[in-house]
Amino acid sequence: MTDETRQSVRVELGERSYDILIGSGLLAEAGAEIARRLPGAQLLIVADERVDDLHGEALRASLDHAGLGHATMRLPSGEPTKSFRHFEAVVDRILEERLERGDAVAAFGGGVVGDLAGFAAGVARRGMRFVQVPTSLLAQVDSSVGGKTGINSPRGKNLVGVFHQPALVIADTDVLETLIPREFAAGYAEVVKYGLIDRPDFFHWLEEKRGAIFAGGPERAEAIAASCRAKAEVVAGDEREDGARALLNLGHTFGHALESVARYDAERLVHGEAVSIGMALAHRFSVRQGLCPGQDSERAVAHLRSAGLPTRIQDIPGPAFGPDALMGKIAQDKKVVRGALTFILTRGIGRSFVARDVDPAEVARFLEAELAA
């Protein structure tokens, strides 16, 4: 691992390749970086209102300095914003501003805004360019990279959307200083995920460097860059999730079900926390299936807990969940193929794999045991 404070990761997708810029002070350079790649573009900034209050003027000043015209649309914070109603509003604003296909949408916020704004850019004018300016750790290491965009349905999370790659990702590590500890920890779950999928050496490095990453040293930028490199490699080989990219969903089948049953209530559960519980469940289910050594599962769970993350369904505050409600949501997961359940399971630290035709009865019995524990 290096100690560089500025890094660039390239997502290689032929004519649709793009850079992920990572480091301190990048918000002030955003205008110049966008203008270099999208000269003369007009922008609609789709911003999380809390992020806009904190950092919006810095972004707009950078765009002004680069001579880029822009307008701003502020949206409420939180997962409920990923809805049909807000999607329609963003598309309408794009048309109201008379943006053309050569113009761009800039997503300014966490994963919610990035997914929503990217989806709107993907369908308005039959596809416009867009830029990701992620301001949460989770968005910087995961949702801003790879072109997955979309919104939630009452029937489940991320069930409506398109694959639409950004033209550029600008991840300023300074903005992470304004995150509350809970939000930073939630994003860290996605960092851990890359180690648990297929990078055991990275997971070991995280075990050694977690304190420095949370403290904001150069290890933080390196952890973000390593995560982006891991995702970029997968996306380059499987852009539309027809094969290996499904591994990036480690913990997400359980996690999305938990979020949906909790009605996307951020007081109870945020996405990264759901992924943390989901990864712990995936490891324990793998142990139950005789696939994973118990000590590896315990090691993964212990690291998540050391970061202040939940690892059991019972860690979620509020009314208890029932196995039937969770199984109903799991049956709606995007990875279901002709009714067969697909999970990302593991044979140990860094040895995850796609398990198809998982027996729903086995999953239901496992959830009953987890809820009774």
Short mmCIF file of C-alpha atoms in Angstrom, two decimals:
data_model
loop_
_atom_site.label_atom_id
_atom_site.label_comp_id
_atom_site.label_asym_id
_atom_site.label_seq_id
_atom_site.Cartn_x
_atom_site.Cartn_y
_atom_site.Cartn_z
CA MET A 1 0.00 0.00 0.00
CA THR A 2 1.19 3.51 -0.82
CA ASP A 3 0.85 6.71 1.21
CA GLU A 4 -0.07 8.99 -1.70
CA THR A 5 -2.72 11.61 -0.87
CA ARG A 6 -3.83 12.10 -4.49
CA GLN A 7 -4.70 9.12 -6.63
CA SER A 8 -6.43 8.39 -9.92
CA VAL A 9 -8.15 5.15 -10.88
CA ARG A 10 -9.16 4.42 -14.47
CA VAL A 11 -12.31 2.45 -15.28
CA GLU A 12 -11.54 0.83 -18.62
CA LEU A 13 -14.66 0.53 -20.74
CA GLY A 14 -13.47 1.42 -24.21
CA GLU A 15 -15.06 4.64 -25.46
CA ARG A 16 -16.91 4.97 -22.14
CA SER A 17 -13.78 4.80 -19.96
CA TYR A 18 -13.46 7.38 -17.21
CA ASP A 19 -11.31 8.50 -14.31
CA ILE A 20 -11.95 8.39 -10.57
CA LEU A 21 -10.03 11.22 -8.93
CA ILE A 22 -9.37 10.72 -5.20
CA GLY A 23 -7.74 13.08 -2.73
CA SER A 24 -7.76 16.24 -0.67
CA GLY A 25 -8.89 19.58 -2.10
CA LEU A 26 -10.47 18.19 -5.25
CA LEU A 27 -13.75 20.08 -4.83
CA ALA A 28 -11.93 23.33 -5.63
CA GLU A 29 -10.61 21.73 -8.83
CA ALA A 30 -13.89 20.11 -9.89
CA GLY A 31 -14.75 22.81 -12.42
CA ALA A 32 -11.40 22.55 -14.19
CA GLU A 33 -11.55 18.74 -14.28
CA ILE A 34 -15.10 18.74 -15.65
CA ALA A 35 -14.34 21.47 -18.23
CA ARG A 36 -11.32 19.52 -19.46
CA ARG A 37 -13.49 16.49 -20.21
CA LEU A 38 -16.79 18.18 -21.07
CA PRO A 39 -15.82 21.55 -22.57
CA GLY A 40 -18.69 24.02 -22.80
CA ALA A 41 -21.18 21.80 -20.99
CA GLN A 42 -24.02 23.29 -18.96
CA LEU A 43 -24.68 21.46 -15.70
CA LEU A 44 -27.60 20.69 -13.45
CA ILE A 45 -26.24 20.01 -9.96
CA VAL A 46 -28.56 17.54 -8.23
CA ALA A 47 -27.60 18.00 -4.59
CA ASP A 48 -28.44 16.49 -1.24
CA GLU A 49 -29.67 19.53 0.68
CA ARG A 50 -27.43 18.85 3.70
CA VAL A 51 -24.39 18.45 1.47
CA ASP A 52 -25.32 21.58 -0.45
CA ASP A 53 -25.50 23.58 2.78
CA LEU A 54 -22.00 22.42 3.71
CA HIS A 55 -20.15 22.33 0.41
CA GLY A 56 -22.37 23.69 -2.35
CA GLU A 57 -20.79 27.12 -2.57
CA ALA A 58 -17.33 25.60 -2.99
CA LEU A 59 -18.52 23.47 -5.91
CA ARG A 60 -20.36 26.35 -7.58
CA ALA A 61 -17.35 28.65 -7.17
CA SER A 62 -15.19 26.03 -8.89
CA LEU A 63 -17.63 25.75 -11.78
CA ASP A 64 -17.80 29.54 -12.09
CA HIS A 65 -14.03 29.78 -12.17
CA ALA A 66 -13.97 27.24 -15.01
CA GLY A 67 -16.64 29.15 -16.93
CA LEU A 68 -19.25 26.38 -16.74
CA GLY A 69 -22.91 27.41 -16.54
CA HIS A 70 -24.92 25.64 -13.89
CA ALA A 71 -28.17 25.42 -11.95
CA THR A 72 -28.81 23.59 -8.67
CA MET A 73 -31.68 21.32 -7.64
CA ARG A 74 -31.75 20.46 -3.93
CA LEU A 75 -33.29 17.21 -2.73
CA PRO A 76 -34.12 15.91 0.76
CA SER A 77 -31.55 13.67 2.43
CA GLY A 78 -32.35 10.02 2.95
CA GLU A 79 -33.30 6.81 1.16
CA PRO A 80 -36.98 7.81 0.60
CA THR A 81 -35.72 10.34 -1.98
CA LYS A 82 -34.92 7.42 -4.32
CA SER A 83 -38.54 7.39 -5.47
CA PHE A 84 -40.59 7.74 -8.64
CA ARG A 85 -41.77 11.15 -7.45
CA HIS A 86 -38.31 12.62 -7.09
CA PHE A 87 -37.10 10.90 -10.26
CA GLU A 88 -39.86 12.58 -12.24
CA ALA A 89 -39.00 15.93 -10.64
CA VAL A 90 -35.31 15.65 -11.63
CA VAL A 91 -36.13 14.71 -15.23
CA ASP A 92 -38.58 17.61 -15.43
CA ARG A 93 -35.93 20.02 -14.11
CA ILE A 94 -33.46 18.81 -16.74
CA LEU A 95 -36.01 19.59 -19.44
CA GLU A 96 -37.00 22.88 -17.81
CA GLU A 97 -33.36 24.00 -17.90
CA ARG A 98 -33.27 23.02 -21.60
CA LEU A 99 -30.18 20.93 -21.11
CA GLU A 100 -29.04 19.14 -24.23
CA ARG A 101 -27.57 15.67 -24.65
CA GLY A 102 -24.08 17.17 -24.63
CA ASP A 103 -24.71 18.86 -21.30
CA ALA A 104 -24.39 17.06 -17.98
CA VAL A 105 -26.02 16.25 -14.66
CA ALA A 106 -23.72 16.46 -11.62
CA ALA A 107 -24.68 14.22 -8.71
CA PHE A 108 -23.56 15.95 -5.51
CA GLY A 109 -24.12 13.90 -2.39
CA GLY A 110 -24.16 10.30 -1.26
CA GLY A 111 -25.42 7.16 -2.93
CA VAL A 112 -29.07 8.21 -2.91
CA VAL A 113 -28.45 11.33 -5.00
CA GLY A 114 -25.90 9.54 -7.18
CA ASP A 115 -28.29 6.70 -8.04
CA LEU A 116 -31.24 9.02 -8.65
CA ALA A 117 -29.40 11.68 -10.66
CA GLY A 118 -27.58 9.05 -12.71
CA PHE A 119 -30.87 7.34 -13.57
CA ALA A 120 -32.39 10.67 -14.63
CA ALA A 121 -29.34 11.42 -16.79
CA GLY A 122 -29.55 7.96 -18.29
CA VAL A 123 -33.08 8.44 -19.63
CA ALA A 124 -33.50 12.21 -20.17
CA ARG A 125 -32.94 13.05 -23.85
CA ARG A 126 -32.40 9.27 -24.23
CA GLY A 127 -29.15 9.57 -22.33
CA MET A 128 -27.09 12.52 -21.15
CA ARG A 129 -23.64 12.73 -19.66
CA PHE A 130 -23.23 12.94 -15.92
CA VAL A 131 -20.56 13.47 -13.30
CA GLN A 132 -20.40 11.91 -9.86
CA VAL A 133 -19.19 14.12 -6.99
CA PRO A 134 -19.68 11.67 -4.10
CA THR A 135 -19.54 13.11 -0.57
CA SER A 136 -20.02 10.02 1.60
CA LEU A 137 -17.50 7.24 2.10
CA LEU A 138 -20.02 4.69 0.87
CA ALA A 139 -20.58 6.62 -2.36
CA GLN A 140 -16.86 7.23 -2.91
CA VAL A 141 -15.93 3.55 -2.69
CA ASP A 142 -19.01 1.94 -4.19
CA SER A 143 -22.15 3.54 -5.58
CA SER A 144 -20.47 6.30 -7.62
CA VAL A 145 -18.40 3.76 -9.56
CA GLY A 146 -19.67 1.31 -12.13
CA GLY A 147 -22.73 2.92 -13.69
CA LYS A 148 -25.50 1.32 -11.66
CA THR A 149 -28.28 3.87 -11.31
CA GLY A 150 -31.85 3.61 -10.14
CA ILE A 151 -34.59 4.12 -7.61
CA ASN A 152 -36.50 2.01 -5.13
CA SER A 153 -39.96 0.54 -5.50
CA PRO A 154 -42.37 -0.28 -2.67
CA ARG A 155 -41.66 -3.88 -3.70
CA GLY A 156 -37.92 -3.64 -3.12
CA LYS A 157 -34.67 -1.69 -3.33
CA ASN A 158 -33.06 -0.66 -6.64
CA LEU A 159 -35.59 -2.54 -8.75
CA VAL A 160 -35.97 0.27 -11.33
CA GLY A 161 -32.98 1.76 -13.14
CA VAL A 162 -30.42 1.57 -15.93
CA PHE A 163 -26.70 1.01 -16.37
CA HIS A 164 -25.28 4.44 -17.26
CA GLN A 165 -21.59 5.20 -16.75
CA PRO A 166 -20.43 8.62 -15.51
CA ALA A 167 -17.97 10.75 -17.46
CA LEU A 168 -15.94 11.43 -14.31
CA VAL A 169 -15.93 10.71 -10.57
CA ILE A 170 -14.45 13.32 -8.20
CA ALA A 171 -13.96 12.00 -4.67
CA ASP A 172 -12.70 14.78 -2.37
CA THR A 173 -11.61 13.13 0.87
CA ASP A 174 -11.88 16.44 2.77
CA VAL A 175 -15.68 16.38 2.64
CA LEU A 176 -15.67 13.16 4.65
CA GLU A 177 -14.66 15.22 7.69
CA THR A 178 -18.23 16.55 7.89
CA LEU A 179 -19.78 13.08 8.08
CA ILE A 180 -21.18 11.98 11.40
CA PRO A 181 -19.36 8.89 12.79
CA ARG A 182 -22.31 6.62 12.07
CA GLU A 183 -22.30 7.56 8.36
CA PHE A 184 -18.55 7.07 8.04
CA ALA A 185 -18.74 3.65 9.70
CA ALA A 186 -21.60 2.67 7.38
CA GLY A 187 -19.44 3.52 4.37
CA TYR A 188 -16.57 1.51 5.81
CA ALA A 189 -18.70 -1.64 5.51
CA GLU A 190 -18.38 -1.35 1.72
CA VAL A 191 -14.59 -1.00 2.04
CA VAL A 192 -14.44 -4.20 4.09
CA LYS A 193 -16.57 -5.91 1.45
CA TYR A 194 -13.78 -5.75 -1.14
CA GLY A 195 -11.42 -7.57 1.17
CA LEU A 196 -13.99 -10.23 1.99
CA ILE A 197 -14.83 -10.85 -1.67
CA ASP A 198 -11.43 -11.79 -3.09
CA ARG A 199 -8.66 -9.69 -1.51
CA PRO A 200 -7.58 -11.35 1.75
CA ASP A 201 -4.38 -9.26 1.85
CA PHE A 202 -6.46 -6.07 1.69
CA PHE A 203 -8.67 -7.35 4.51
CA HIS A 204 -5.58 -8.02 6.63
CA TRP A 205 -4.32 -4.49 5.85
CA LEU A 206 -7.68 -3.10 6.98
CA GLU A 207 -7.40 -5.01 10.24
CA GLU A 208 -4.07 -3.28 10.84
CA LYS A 209 -4.99 0.19 9.55
CA ARG A 210 -8.64 0.68 10.53
CA GLY A 211 -7.76 3.21 13.22
CA ALA A 212 -5.68 5.31 10.81
CA ILE A 213 -8.42 5.15 8.17
CA PHE A 214 -10.99 6.43 10.65
CA ALA A 215 -8.57 9.11 11.86
CA GLY A 216 -8.19 10.50 8.34
CA GLY A 217 -4.53 9.85 7.58
CA PRO A 218 -3.12 8.94 4.15
CA GLU A 219 -4.40 5.43 4.78
CA ARG A 220 -7.92 6.76 4.21
CA ALA A 221 -7.18 7.85 0.63
CA GLU A 222 -5.39 4.56 -0.02
CA ALA A 223 -8.34 2.53 1.31
CA ILE A 224 -10.69 4.46 -1.00
CA ALA A 225 -8.36 4.03 -3.99
CA ALA A 226 -7.90 0.31 -3.31
CA SER A 227 -11.67 -0.12 -3.12
CA CYS A 228 -12.17 1.78 -6.38
CA ARG A 229 -9.46 -0.26 -8.11
CA ALA A 230 -11.14 -3.45 -6.98
CA LYS A 231 -14.50 -2.35 -8.29
CA ALA A 232 -13.05 -0.91 -11.51
CA GLU A 233 -11.45 -4.26 -12.34
CA VAL A 234 -14.72 -6.09 -11.86
CA VAL A 235 -16.78 -3.55 -13.80
CA ALA A 236 -14.32 -3.57 -16.71
CA GLY A 237 -14.80 -7.33 -17.06
CA ASP A 238 -18.55 -7.50 -16.40
CA GLU A 239 -20.22 -4.13 -16.88
CA ARG A 240 -23.84 -5.30 -16.75
CA GLU A 241 -23.56 -7.88 -13.97
CA ASP A 242 -23.90 -10.97 -16.12
CA GLY A 243 -21.24 -12.86 -14.17
CA ALA A 244 -18.44 -11.95 -11.77
CA ARG A 245 -19.83 -8.50 -10.96
CA ALA A 246 -22.53 -10.19 -8.89
CA LEU A 247 -19.79 -10.79 -6.28
CA LEU A 248 -19.99 -7.07 -5.45
CA ASN A 249 -23.37 -7.87 -3.91
CA LEU A 250 -21.83 -9.73 -0.97
CA GLY A 251 -24.17 -9.04 1.94
CA HIS A 252 -26.67 -7.19 -0.21
CA THR A 253 -29.36 -9.84 -0.65
CA PHE A 254 -29.89 -10.02 3.11
CA GLY A 255 -29.15 -6.31 3.50
CA HIS A 256 -31.63 -5.07 0.91
CA ALA A 257 -34.34 -7.24 2.48
CA LEU A 258 -33.62 -5.72 5.89
CA GLU A 259 -33.75 -2.18 4.49
CA SER A 260 -37.03 -2.84 2.74
CA VAL A 261 -38.71 -4.40 5.78
CA ALA A 262 -37.46 -1.44 7.85
CA ARG A 263 -39.14 0.84 5.27
CA TYR A 264 -35.85 2.64 4.57
CA ASP A 265 -36.09 4.35 7.94
CA ALA A 266 -32.63 5.86 8.52
CA GLU A 267 -33.30 6.14 12.25
CA ARG A 268 -33.33 2.36 12.34
CA LEU A 269 -30.97 1.33 9.56
CA VAL A 270 -28.83 2.91 6.83
CA HIS A 271 -27.52 1.08 3.79
CA GLY A 272 -23.99 0.41 5.00
CA GLU A 273 -25.29 -0.98 8.28
CA ALA A 274 -27.64 -3.27 6.35
CA VAL A 275 -24.68 -4.46 4.24
CA SER A 276 -22.67 -5.11 7.42
CA ILE A 277 -25.42 -7.27 8.87
CA GLY A 278 -25.88 -8.89 5.46
CA MET A 279 -22.19 -9.81 5.19
CA ALA A 280 -22.24 -11.25 8.70
CA LEU A 281 -25.34 -13.27 7.82
CA ALA A 282 -23.74 -14.48 4.57
CA HIS A 283 -20.70 -15.71 6.48
CA ARG A 284 -22.76 -17.41 9.20
CA PHE A 285 -25.05 -19.00 6.59
CA SER A 286 -21.93 -20.24 4.77
CA VAL A 287 -20.72 -21.81 8.02
CA ARG A 288 -24.13 -23.45 8.49
CA GLN A 289 -23.88 -24.86 4.96
CA GLY A 290 -20.46 -26.34 5.70
CA LEU A 291 -18.71 -24.00 3.28
CA CYS A 292 -16.77 -21.62 5.50
CA PRO A 293 -14.56 -22.22 8.56
CA GLY A 294 -16.12 -20.83 11.70
CA GLN A 295 -12.97 -18.90 12.62
CA ASP A 296 -13.06 -16.99 9.31
CA SER A 297 -16.67 -16.00 9.90
CA GLU A 298 -15.82 -14.88 13.43
CA ARG A 299 -12.87 -12.87 12.16
CA ALA A 300 -14.98 -11.04 9.59
CA VAL A 301 -17.71 -10.29 12.12
CA ALA A 302 -15.18 -9.14 14.73
CA HIS A 303 -13.68 -6.60 12.31
CA LEU A 304 -17.09 -5.20 11.43
CA ARG A 305 -17.90 -4.88 15.13
CA SER A 306 -14.56 -3.17 15.79
CA ALA A 307 -15.69 -0.45 13.37
CA GLY A 308 -18.90 0.07 15.35
CA LEU A 309 -21.08 -1.72 12.82
CA PRO A 310 -24.07 -3.97 13.56
CA THR A 311 -23.74 -7.65 12.69
CA ARG A 312 -27.06 -9.17 13.81
CA ILE A 313 -30.67 -8.53 12.89
CA GLN A 314 -31.35 -7.91 16.58
CA ASP A 315 -28.96 -4.93 16.46
CA ILE A 316 -31.59 -3.00 14.47
CA PRO A 317 -33.67 -0.85 16.84
CA GLY A 318 -37.46 -0.86 16.74
CA PRO A 319 -40.01 -3.60 16.06
CA ALA A 320 -38.71 -7.10 15.50
CA PHE A 321 -38.58 -8.59 11.99
CA GLY A 322 -40.18 -11.91 11.09
CA PRO A 323 -38.58 -14.48 8.78
CA ASP A 324 -41.60 -14.51 6.46
CA ALA A 325 -41.35 -10.77 5.80
CA LEU A 326 -37.64 -11.07 5.08
CA MET A 327 -38.11 -14.07 2.78
CA GLY A 328 -40.77 -12.16 0.86
CA LYS A 329 -38.31 -9.37 0.14
CA ILE A 330 -35.48 -11.79 -0.70
CA ALA A 331 -37.74 -13.35 -3.35
CA GLN A 332 -37.90 -9.92 -5.08
CA ASP A 333 -34.11 -9.49 -5.17
CA LYS A 334 -32.61 -8.52 -8.56
CA LYS A 335 -30.38 -11.60 -8.53
CA VAL A 336 -33.33 -14.02 -8.53
CA VAL A 337 -33.23 -16.00 -11.80
CA ARG A 338 -36.47 -17.73 -12.88
CA GLY A 339 -37.53 -17.86 -9.25
CA ALA A 340 -34.29 -19.46 -8.00
CA LEU A 341 -32.50 -17.71 -5.12
CA THR A 342 -28.95 -16.51 -5.73
CA PHE A 343 -26.67 -15.54 -2.85
CA ILE A 344 -23.07 -14.49 -2.56
CA LEU A 345 -21.58 -16.98 -0.11
CA THR A 346 -18.01 -17.63 1.00
CA ARG A 347 -15.48 -20.37 1.64
CA GLY A 348 -13.40 -18.07 3.87
CA ILE A 349 -11.85 -14.59 4.05
CA GLY A 350 -11.49 -13.36 0.47
CA ARG A 351 -13.07 -16.48 -1.04
CA SER A 352 -16.59 -15.42 -1.96
CA PHE A 353 -18.53 -17.02 -4.81
CA VAL A 354 -21.92 -16.86 -6.52
CA ALA A 355 -24.21 -19.59 -5.19
CA ARG A 356 -27.18 -20.30 -7.45
CA ASP A 357 -30.28 -22.35 -6.68
CA VAL A 358 -30.00 -21.80 -2.93
CA ASP A 359 -32.80 -23.67 -1.18
CA PRO A 360 -35.32 -21.11 0.14
CA ALA A 361 -36.26 -23.49 2.97
CA GLU A 362 -32.63 -23.53 4.14
CA VAL A 363 -32.54 -19.72 4.13
CA ALA A 364 -35.82 -19.54 6.05
CA ARG A 365 -34.58 -21.99 8.70
CA PHE A 366 -31.35 -20.02 9.02
CA LEU A 367 -33.24 -16.76 9.53
CA GLU A 368 -35.46 -18.37 12.14
CA ALA A 369 -32.37 -19.52 14.02
CA GLU A 370 -30.76 -16.07 13.72
CA LEU A 371 -33.87 -14.34 15.05
CA ALA A 372 -34.09 -16.80 17.93
CA ALA A 373 -30.43 -16.38 18.90
#
